[in-house]
XYZ file of C-alpha atoms in Angstrom:
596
model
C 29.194 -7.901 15.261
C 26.736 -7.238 12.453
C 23.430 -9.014 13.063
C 23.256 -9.566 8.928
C 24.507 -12.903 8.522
C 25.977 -13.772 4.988
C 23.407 -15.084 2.093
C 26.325 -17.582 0.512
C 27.172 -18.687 -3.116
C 26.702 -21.952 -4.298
C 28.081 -24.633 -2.541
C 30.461 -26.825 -4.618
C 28.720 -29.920 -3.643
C 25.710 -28.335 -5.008
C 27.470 -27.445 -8.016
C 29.107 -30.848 -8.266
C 25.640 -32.434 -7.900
C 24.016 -29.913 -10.354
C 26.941 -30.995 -13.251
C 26.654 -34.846 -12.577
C 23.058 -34.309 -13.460
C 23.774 -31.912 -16.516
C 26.202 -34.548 -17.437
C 23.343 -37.727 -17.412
C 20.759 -35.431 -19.058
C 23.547 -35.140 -21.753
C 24.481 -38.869 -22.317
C 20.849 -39.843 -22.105
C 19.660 -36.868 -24.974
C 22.415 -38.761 -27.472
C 20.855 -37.268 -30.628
C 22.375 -33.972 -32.162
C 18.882 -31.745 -32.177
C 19.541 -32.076 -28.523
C 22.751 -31.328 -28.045
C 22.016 -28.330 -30.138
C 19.528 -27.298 -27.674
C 21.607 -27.951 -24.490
C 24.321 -25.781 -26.191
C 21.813 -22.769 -26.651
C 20.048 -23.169 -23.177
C 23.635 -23.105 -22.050
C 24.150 -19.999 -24.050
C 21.136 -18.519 -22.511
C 22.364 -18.530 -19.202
C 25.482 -17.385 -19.597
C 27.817 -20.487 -19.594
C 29.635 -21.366 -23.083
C 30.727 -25.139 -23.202
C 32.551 -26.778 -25.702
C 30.163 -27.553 -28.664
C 29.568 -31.365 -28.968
C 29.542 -30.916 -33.044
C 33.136 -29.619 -32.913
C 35.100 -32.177 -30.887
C 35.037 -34.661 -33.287
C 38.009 -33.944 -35.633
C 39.209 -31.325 -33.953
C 42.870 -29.940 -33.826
C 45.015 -29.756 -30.601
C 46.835 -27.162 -31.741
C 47.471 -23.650 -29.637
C 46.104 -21.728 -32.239
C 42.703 -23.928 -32.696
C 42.298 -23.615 -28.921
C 42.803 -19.874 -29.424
C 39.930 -19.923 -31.842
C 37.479 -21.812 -30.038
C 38.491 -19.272 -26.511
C 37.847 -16.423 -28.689
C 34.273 -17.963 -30.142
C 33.272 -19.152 -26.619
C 33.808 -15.641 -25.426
C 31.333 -14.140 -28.336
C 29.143 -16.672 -27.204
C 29.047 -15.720 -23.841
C 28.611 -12.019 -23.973
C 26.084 -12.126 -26.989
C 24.086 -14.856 -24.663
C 24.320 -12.557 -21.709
C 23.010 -9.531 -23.606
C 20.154 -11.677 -24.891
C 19.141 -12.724 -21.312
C 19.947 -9.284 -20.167
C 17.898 -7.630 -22.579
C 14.253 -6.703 -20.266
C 16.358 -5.843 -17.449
C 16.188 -2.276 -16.611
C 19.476 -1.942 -15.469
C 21.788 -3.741 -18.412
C 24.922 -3.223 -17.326
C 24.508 -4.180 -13.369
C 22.899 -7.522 -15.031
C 26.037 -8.447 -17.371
C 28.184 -8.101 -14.667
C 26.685 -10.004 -12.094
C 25.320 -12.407 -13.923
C 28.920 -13.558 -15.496
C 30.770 -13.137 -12.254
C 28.003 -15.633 -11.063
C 28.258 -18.123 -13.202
C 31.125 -20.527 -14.553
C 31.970 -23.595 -16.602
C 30.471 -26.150 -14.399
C 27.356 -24.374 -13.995
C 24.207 -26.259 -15.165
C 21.685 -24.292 -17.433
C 19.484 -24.207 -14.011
C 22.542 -22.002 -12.554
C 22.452 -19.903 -15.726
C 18.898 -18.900 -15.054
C 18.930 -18.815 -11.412
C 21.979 -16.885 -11.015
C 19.534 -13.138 -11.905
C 18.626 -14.046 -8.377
C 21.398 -15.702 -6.309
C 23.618 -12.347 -6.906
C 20.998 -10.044 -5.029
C 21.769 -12.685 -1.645
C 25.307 -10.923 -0.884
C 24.342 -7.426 -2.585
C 21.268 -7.067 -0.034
C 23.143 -8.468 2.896
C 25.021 -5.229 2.413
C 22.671 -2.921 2.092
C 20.829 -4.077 5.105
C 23.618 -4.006 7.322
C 23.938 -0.448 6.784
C 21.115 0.255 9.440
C 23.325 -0.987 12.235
C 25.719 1.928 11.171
C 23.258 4.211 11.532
C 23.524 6.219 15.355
C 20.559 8.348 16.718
C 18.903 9.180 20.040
C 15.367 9.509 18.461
C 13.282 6.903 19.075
C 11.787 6.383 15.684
C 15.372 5.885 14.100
C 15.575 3.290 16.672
C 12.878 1.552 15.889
C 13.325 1.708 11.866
C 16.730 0.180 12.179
C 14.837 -2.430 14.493
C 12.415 -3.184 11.455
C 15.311 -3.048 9.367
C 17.054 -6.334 10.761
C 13.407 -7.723 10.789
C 13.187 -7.063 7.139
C 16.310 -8.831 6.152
C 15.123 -11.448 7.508
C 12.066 -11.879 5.384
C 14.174 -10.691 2.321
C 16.697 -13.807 2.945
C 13.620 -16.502 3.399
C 11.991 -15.232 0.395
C 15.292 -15.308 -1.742
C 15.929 -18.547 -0.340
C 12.519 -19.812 -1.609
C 12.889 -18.338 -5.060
C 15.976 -20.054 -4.889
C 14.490 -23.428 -4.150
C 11.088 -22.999 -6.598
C 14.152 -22.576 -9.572
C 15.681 -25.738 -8.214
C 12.298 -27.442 -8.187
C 11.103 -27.382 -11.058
C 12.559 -28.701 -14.671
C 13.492 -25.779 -17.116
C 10.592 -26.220 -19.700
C 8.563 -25.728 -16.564
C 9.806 -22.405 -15.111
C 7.755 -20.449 -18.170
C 4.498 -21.459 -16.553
C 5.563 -21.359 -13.074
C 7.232 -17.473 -12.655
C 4.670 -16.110 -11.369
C 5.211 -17.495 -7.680
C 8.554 -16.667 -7.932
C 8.129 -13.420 -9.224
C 5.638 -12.879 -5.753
C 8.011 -13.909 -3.388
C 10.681 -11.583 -4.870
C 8.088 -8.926 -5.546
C 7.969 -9.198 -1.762
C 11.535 -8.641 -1.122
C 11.467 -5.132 -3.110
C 8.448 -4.586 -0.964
C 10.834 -5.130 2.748
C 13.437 -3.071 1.306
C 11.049 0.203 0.818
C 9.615 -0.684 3.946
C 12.984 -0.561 5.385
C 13.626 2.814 3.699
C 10.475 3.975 4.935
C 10.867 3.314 8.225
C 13.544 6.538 8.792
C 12.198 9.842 8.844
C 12.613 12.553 5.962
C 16.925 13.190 6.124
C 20.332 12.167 6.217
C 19.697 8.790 7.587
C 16.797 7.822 5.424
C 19.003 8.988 2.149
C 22.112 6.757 3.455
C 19.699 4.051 3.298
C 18.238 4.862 -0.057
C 21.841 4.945 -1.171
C 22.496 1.487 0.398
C 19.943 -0.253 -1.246
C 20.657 1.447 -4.651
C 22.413 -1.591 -6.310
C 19.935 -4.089 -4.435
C 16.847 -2.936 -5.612
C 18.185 -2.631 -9.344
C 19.603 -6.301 -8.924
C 15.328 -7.306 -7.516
C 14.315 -5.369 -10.847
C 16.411 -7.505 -13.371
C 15.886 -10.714 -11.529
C 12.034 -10.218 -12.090
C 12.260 -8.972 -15.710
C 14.070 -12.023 -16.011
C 11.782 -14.608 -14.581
C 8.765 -12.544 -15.822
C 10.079 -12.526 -20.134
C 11.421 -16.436 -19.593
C 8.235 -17.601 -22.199
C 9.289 -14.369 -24.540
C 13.363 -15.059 -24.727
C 12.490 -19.036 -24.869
C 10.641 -18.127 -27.908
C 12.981 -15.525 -29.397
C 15.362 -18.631 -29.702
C 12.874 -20.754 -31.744
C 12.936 -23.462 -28.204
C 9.920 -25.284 -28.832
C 9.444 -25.381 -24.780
C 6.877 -28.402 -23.978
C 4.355 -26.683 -22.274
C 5.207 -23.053 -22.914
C 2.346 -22.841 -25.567
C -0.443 -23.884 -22.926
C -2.985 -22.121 -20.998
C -1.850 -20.558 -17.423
C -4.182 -21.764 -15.790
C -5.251 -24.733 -17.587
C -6.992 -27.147 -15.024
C -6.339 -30.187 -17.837
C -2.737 -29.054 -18.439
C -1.018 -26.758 -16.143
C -2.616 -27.508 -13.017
C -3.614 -31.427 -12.754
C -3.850 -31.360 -9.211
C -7.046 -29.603 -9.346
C -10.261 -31.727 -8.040
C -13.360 -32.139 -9.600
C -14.377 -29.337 -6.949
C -11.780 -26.652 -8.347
C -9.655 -27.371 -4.954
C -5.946 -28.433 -4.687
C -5.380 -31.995 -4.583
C -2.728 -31.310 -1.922
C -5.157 -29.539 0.222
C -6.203 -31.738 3.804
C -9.671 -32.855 4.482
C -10.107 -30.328 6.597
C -9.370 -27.345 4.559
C -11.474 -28.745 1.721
C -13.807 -28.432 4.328
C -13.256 -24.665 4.987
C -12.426 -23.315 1.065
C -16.478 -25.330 0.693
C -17.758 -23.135 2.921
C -18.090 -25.623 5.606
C -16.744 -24.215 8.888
C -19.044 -23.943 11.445
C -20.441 -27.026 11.544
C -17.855 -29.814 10.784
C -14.224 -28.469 11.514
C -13.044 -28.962 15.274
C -11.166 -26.100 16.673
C -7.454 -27.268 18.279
C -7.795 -24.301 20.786
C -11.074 -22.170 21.682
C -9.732 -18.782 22.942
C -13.403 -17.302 25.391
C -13.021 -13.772 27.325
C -15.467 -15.478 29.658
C -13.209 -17.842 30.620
C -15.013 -20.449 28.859
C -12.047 -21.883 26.505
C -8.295 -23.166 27.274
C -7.540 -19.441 26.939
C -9.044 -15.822 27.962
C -6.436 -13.998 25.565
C -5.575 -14.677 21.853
C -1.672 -14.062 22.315
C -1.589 -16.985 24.814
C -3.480 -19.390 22.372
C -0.663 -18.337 19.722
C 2.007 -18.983 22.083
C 0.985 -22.659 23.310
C 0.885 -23.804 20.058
C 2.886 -26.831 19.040
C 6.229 -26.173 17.522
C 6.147 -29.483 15.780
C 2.127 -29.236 14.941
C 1.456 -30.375 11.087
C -1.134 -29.210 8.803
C -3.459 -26.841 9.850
C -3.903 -25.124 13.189
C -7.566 -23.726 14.203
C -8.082 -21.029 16.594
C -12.073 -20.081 17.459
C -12.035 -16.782 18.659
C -15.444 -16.639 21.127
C -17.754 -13.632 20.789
C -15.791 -10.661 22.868
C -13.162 -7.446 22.106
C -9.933 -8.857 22.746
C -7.526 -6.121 23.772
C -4.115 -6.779 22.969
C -1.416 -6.398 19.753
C -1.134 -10.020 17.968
C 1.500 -11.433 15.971
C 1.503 -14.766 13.644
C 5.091 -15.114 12.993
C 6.942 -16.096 9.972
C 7.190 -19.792 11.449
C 3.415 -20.346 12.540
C 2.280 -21.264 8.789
C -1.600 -22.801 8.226
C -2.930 -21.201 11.440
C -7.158 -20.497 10.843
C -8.626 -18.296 13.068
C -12.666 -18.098 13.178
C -14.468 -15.934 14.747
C -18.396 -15.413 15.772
C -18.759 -12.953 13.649
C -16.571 -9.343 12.366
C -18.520 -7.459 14.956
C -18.801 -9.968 17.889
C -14.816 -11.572 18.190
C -12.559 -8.330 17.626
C -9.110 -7.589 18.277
C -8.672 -4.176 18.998
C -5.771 -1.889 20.011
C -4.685 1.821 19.797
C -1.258 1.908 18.617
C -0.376 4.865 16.343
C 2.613 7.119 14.223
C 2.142 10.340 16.427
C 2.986 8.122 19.693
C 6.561 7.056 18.211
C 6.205 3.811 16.381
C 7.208 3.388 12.468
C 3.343 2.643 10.722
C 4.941 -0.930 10.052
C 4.763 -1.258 13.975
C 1.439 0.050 14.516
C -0.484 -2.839 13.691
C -3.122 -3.993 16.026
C -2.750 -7.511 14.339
C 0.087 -8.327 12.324
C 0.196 -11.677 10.105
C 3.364 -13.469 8.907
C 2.487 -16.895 8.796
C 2.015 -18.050 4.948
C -1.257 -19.542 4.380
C -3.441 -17.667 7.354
C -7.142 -17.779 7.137
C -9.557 -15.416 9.235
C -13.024 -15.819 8.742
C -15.771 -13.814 10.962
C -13.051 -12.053 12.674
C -12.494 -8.528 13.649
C -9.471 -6.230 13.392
C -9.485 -2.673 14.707
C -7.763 0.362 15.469
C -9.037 2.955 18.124
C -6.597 5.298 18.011
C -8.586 7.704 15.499
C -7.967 10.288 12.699
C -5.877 12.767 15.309
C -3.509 10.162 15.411
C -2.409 9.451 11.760
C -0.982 6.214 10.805
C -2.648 3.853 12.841
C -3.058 0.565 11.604
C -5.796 -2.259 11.913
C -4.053 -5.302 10.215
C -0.780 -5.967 8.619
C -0.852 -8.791 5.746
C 2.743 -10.558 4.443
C 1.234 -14.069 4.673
C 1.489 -15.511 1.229
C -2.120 -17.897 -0.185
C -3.704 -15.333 2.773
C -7.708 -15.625 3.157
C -10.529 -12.778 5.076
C -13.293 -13.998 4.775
C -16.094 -12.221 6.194
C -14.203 -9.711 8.190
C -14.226 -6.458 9.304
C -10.947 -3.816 9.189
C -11.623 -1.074 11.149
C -9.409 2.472 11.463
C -9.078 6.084 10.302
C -5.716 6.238 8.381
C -4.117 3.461 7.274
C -6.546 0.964 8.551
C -5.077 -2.735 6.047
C -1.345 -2.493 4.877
C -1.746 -5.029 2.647
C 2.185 -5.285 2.945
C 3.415 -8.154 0.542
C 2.756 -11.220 -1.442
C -1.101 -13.061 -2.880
C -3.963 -12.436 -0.664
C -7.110 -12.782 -1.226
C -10.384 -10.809 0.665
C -13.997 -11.689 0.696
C -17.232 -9.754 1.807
C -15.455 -8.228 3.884
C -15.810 -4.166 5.740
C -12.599 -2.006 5.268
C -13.103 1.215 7.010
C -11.054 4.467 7.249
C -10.183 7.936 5.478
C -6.810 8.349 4.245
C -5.161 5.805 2.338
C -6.844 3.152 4.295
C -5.655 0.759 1.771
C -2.428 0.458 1.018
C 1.105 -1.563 0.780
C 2.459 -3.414 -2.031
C 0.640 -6.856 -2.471
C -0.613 -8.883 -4.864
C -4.482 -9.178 -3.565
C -7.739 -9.053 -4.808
C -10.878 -7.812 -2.639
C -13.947 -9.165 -4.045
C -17.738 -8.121 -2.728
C -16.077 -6.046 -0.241
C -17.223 -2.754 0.937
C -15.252 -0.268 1.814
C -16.681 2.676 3.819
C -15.533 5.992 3.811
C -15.179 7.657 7.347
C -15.495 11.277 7.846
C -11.721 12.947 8.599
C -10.260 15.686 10.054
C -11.163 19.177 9.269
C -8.284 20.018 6.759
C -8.417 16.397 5.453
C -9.388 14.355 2.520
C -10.305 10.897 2.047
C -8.245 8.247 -0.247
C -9.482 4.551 -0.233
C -6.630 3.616 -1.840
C -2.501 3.872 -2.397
C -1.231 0.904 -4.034
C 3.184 0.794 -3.401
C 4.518 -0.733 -6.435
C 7.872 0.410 -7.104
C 8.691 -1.713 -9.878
C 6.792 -2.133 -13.076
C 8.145 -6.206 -13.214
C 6.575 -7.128 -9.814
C 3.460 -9.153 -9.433
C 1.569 -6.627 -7.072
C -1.026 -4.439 -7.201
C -4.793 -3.902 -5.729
C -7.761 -5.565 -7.411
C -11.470 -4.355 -6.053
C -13.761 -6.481 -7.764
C -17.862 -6.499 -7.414
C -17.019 -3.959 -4.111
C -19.533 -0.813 -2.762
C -17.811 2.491 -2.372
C -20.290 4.226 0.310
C -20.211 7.201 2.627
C -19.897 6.372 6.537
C -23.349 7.274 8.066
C -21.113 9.868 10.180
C -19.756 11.388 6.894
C -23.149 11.710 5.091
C -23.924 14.966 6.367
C -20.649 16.477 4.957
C -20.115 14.670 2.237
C -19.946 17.858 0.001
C -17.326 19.462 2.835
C -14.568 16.815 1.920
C -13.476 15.532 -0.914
C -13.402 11.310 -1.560
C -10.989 10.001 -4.090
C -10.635 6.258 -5.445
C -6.780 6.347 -4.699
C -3.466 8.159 -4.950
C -0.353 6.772 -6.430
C 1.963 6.133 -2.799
C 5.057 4.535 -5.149
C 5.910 5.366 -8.701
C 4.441 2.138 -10.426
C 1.441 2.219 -8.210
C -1.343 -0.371 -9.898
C -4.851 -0.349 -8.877
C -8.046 -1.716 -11.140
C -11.591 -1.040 -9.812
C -13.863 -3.491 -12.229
C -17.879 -3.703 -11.637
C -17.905 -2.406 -8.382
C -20.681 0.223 -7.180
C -19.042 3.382 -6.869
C -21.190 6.315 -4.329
C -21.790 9.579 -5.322
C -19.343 10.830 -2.730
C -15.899 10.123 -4.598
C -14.496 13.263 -6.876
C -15.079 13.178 -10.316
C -11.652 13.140 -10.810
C -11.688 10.109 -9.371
C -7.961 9.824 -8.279
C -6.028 11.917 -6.379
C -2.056 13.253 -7.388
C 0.790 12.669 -4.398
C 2.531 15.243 -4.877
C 2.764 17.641 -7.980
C 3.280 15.155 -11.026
C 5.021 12.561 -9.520
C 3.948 8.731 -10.663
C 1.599 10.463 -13.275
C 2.991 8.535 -16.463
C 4.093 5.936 -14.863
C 1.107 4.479 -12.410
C -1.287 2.129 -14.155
C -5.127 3.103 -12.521
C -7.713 1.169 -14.510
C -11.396 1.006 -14.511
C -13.917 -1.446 -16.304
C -17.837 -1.765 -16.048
C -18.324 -0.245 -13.105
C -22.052 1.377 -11.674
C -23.392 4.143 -9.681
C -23.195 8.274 -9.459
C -19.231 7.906 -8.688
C -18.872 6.079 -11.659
C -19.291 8.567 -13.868
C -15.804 9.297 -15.956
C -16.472 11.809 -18.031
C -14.311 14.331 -16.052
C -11.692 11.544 -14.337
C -8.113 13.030 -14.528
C -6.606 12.792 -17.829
C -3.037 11.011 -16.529
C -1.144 9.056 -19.001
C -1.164 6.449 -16.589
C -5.070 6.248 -16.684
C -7.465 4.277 -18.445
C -11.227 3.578 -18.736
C -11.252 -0.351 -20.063
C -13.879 -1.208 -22.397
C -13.120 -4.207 -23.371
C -13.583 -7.126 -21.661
C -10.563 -9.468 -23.043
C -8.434 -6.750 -21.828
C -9.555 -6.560 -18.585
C -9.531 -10.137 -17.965
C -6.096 -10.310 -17.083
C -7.130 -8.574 -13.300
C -9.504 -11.679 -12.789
C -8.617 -13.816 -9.665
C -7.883 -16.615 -12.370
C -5.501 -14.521 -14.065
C -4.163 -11.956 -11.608
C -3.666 -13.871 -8.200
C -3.416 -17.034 -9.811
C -6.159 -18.129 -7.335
C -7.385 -21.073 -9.071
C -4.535 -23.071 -6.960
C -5.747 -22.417 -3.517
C -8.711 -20.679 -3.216
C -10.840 -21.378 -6.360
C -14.136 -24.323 -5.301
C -17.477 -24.313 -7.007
C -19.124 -23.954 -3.369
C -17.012 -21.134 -2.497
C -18.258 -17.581 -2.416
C -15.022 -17.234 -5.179
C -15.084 -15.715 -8.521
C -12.276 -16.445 -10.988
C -13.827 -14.702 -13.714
C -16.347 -11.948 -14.273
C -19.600 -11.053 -12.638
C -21.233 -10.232 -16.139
């Protein structure tokens, strides 16, 4: 029996419930301007109904019923071409989109059905892994991940679903952008699934498999991501679709006084103000000496509550904790503080070159939304021989590091999926030490540039956007570049490059950050020949030092030196993560804007 369970249409109770409500919005509106408007929302997502304006007087007649079939059916596939138009992949959109949707569908439906249709397509695709037969162990363990990815891919479709559902239609304009991160996130699983399977014949059945999937995830977040753009196109004056983002008076009214979520407990208040040390009370204290309720992290994790509410503190005593940790999906609002990046670490040696899929290789892996490490650090020993060894693995959405260390050689953060945010914190490695496909921001970070193999060369970065409509891509703001003391010596013997396009739409900004003299003038590295070259988006803005220098930077069309300052501002916390709802507070070492 296939492990993929189905994803399931609408049920008709929720459809009955969704027209009852169309139905009192409709007696209630009364006036004609707003029947008017109904009828073109309803046009907009792909439903005709009968226009109000033409029942009264109307003919019974066969012929006049004709008419009114044949001008509902104009109005349905000029209204699905309209929404269809910033999708990628046109005709995949008209045709799932109208099998979606039907007569009793509310506008809601309309809009949400771009992403209800990818539920069954991706069930699918997944399902394809448990086709898949092989002895090797790696092909074992990427059909493993597989089934673990489809399991992230349903939950986040499932809360796309349910952000559409909660929020009223002149609201969804000014609320996308979450949605667009949690399916942003489900592209991300299904290239991680892909990934997973060595070069040949299995890895191309699954790149087949999740063909129709992944173009389905592209016109879904075109969709959601051009809602204020077709809203306009129909002359819909939208309340609320003129106003700032991120408008603390309008858009976001549950901001304090102190820049912090009204919804947020006392206790993180206490924590985003810096406060952490001194006033919050851990629930567990985890001590190597034997000094807390627990000697090992893993055991802390696992004694947990399952019905514990708000937020769950771990203190992590000074020692190296040896084992591979895992905050699952479930475990949401779990804190863990340390005694500092280099006193509490969690360290651990699993690599590529011993068997295991990089996804697997994570010392500490984190899954539970809302996470917060602060003074903590994550390592991985296995070294450069090894390859893909990784430190910490990130797909907890609202994340928070502040004060950590990363420590590894290649592939030290896989900053996997979805908004996280990083602060003064130490990111070590060589190659690609960076990477994954979230939406995160790394402000007065350093990262420090280890010295390789032989016959290698360093990369900070490789960004994994695969789609130009998702949210995601790697902000370094008011960060040091610098040279490992242990690479100093040779720092003319290998060559140090800002980053290197891992996925086609790769997006990376490095803004007034200190830059050493150690990375390549070109600055960024190809993958392989001219793959990603026109397509990537690399950006730069008012940044200092001898690595700065861009006078010979490559000359991709996908590269650009910003010089102005409005048009960098969209990679601001404010405007990029959309931080200002959970991690912006005057006392917090958190800048939503610019340095200078």
């Amino acid at each position: 029996m296939s492990t993929f369970s189905d994803f399931g249409p609408l049920t008709e109770r929720r459809r009955a419930e969704l027209k009852q409500k169309q139905r009192k919005k409709m007696l209630v509106a009364g006036s004609s301007a707003l029947v008017v408007l109904v009828v073109i929302i309803a046009g907009v997502a792909v439903i005709a109904r009968q226009p109000h304006k033409e029942s009264k007087g109307s003919s019974t007649t066969s012929s006049n019923n004709d008419a009114t079939s044949t001008t509902q059916m104009h109005a349905i596939s000029k209204s699905v071409e309209t929404i269809c138009a910033p999708t990628d992949y046109k005709d995949i959109c008209v045709k799932s989109i109208t099998k979606a949707t039907n007569a009793s569908s509310s506008p809601k439906d309309m809009i949400r059905a771009a992403v209800s249709v990818m539920g069954d397509e991706l069930r699918n695709a997944f399902s394809v892994s448990d086709l898949l037969k092989s002895e090797d162990p790696r092909v074992k363990q990427a059909i493993a991940d597989c089934k673990e990815h489809y399991e992230n891919v349903k939950g986040h479709i499932a809360s796309t679903l349910e952000g559409i559902d909660a929020q009223k239609l002149d609201d969804l304009p000014t609320r996308s952008h979450q949605l667009r991160v949690w399916l942003s996130a489900v592209t991300a699983y299904q290239e991680t699934c892909i990934e997973g399977f060595p070069d040949g014949d299995l890895k191309t059945k699954m790149q087949n498999a999740m063909k129709d999937g992944k173009e389905l995830s592209s016109n879904a977040l075109a969709i959601l991501g051009k809602l204020s753009d077709f809203f306009s196109s129909l002359n819909m004056k939208i309340p609320g679709l003129n106003r700032r983002l991120l408008s603390k008076e309008s858009a976001y009214p549950e901001i304090d006084e102190d820049g912090i979520p009204r919804w947020v407990s006392e206790e993180d208040r206490r924590i985003l103000l810096g406060k952490v040390k001194g006033d919050l009370k851990p629930d567990v204290v985890v001590a190597k000496d034997g000094s807390g309720a627990f000697t090992t992290i893993n055991a802390a994790i696992n004694a947990i509550p399952k019905d514990y509410t708000g937020r769950y503190v771990i203190y992590v005593k000074e020692g190296q904790y040896d084992e591979q940790v895992l905050i699952p999906k479930k475990m949401g609002n779990i804190t863990m503080i340390g005694d500092g990046s280099q006193k509490s670490i969690i360290t651990g040696n699993k690599n590529f070159v011993d068997g295991l899929t990089t996804y697997k290789t994570a010392t500490v892996a984190v899954m539970g939304d809302g996470f917060m490490a602060i003074a903590m650090g994550f390592r991985n020993t296995a070294g450069a021989i090894k390859h893909q060894a990784v430190a910490l693995r990130v797909q907890s959405d609202k994340s928070i590091f502040l004060n950590c260390r990363m420590e590894g050689f290649q592939d030290t953060l896989y900053a996997h999926s979805l908004a996280q945010f990083y602060r003064s914190c130490v990111i070590t490695g060589t190659i690609d030490f960076l990477f994954g496909d979230a939406t995160a921001v790394f402000q007065n970070c350093i990262f420090t540039v280890r010295r390789p193999l032989d016959n290698q060369q360093n990369i900070v970065t490789a960004q994994g956007r695969v789609n130009p409509h998702e949210t995601t891509g790697f902000v370094l703001q008011k960060c040091k570049i610098v040279a490992d003391p242990a690479l100093i010596p040779d720092k003319a013997k290998f060559k140090s490059y800002l980053g290197r396009p891992w996925k086609e739409y790769s997006h990376t900004m490095i803004m007034e950050s200190e830059i050493g003299d150690l990375i390549h003038p070109d600055g960024f590295l190809p993958w392989n020949g001219d793959f990603a070259l026109k397509t990537l988006t690399y950006r730069e803005f008012n940044n200092v030092g001898p690595g700065a220098a861009t006078a010979g930077r490559v000359k991709w069309p996908g590269y650009k030196l910003i010089k102005d300052k409005a048009e960098a501002t969209k990679y601001t916390v404010e405007n990029f993560l959309h931080g200002e709802e959970w991690i912006r507070a005057t006392k917090t070492p958190v800048k939503t804007g610019f340095y200078a």
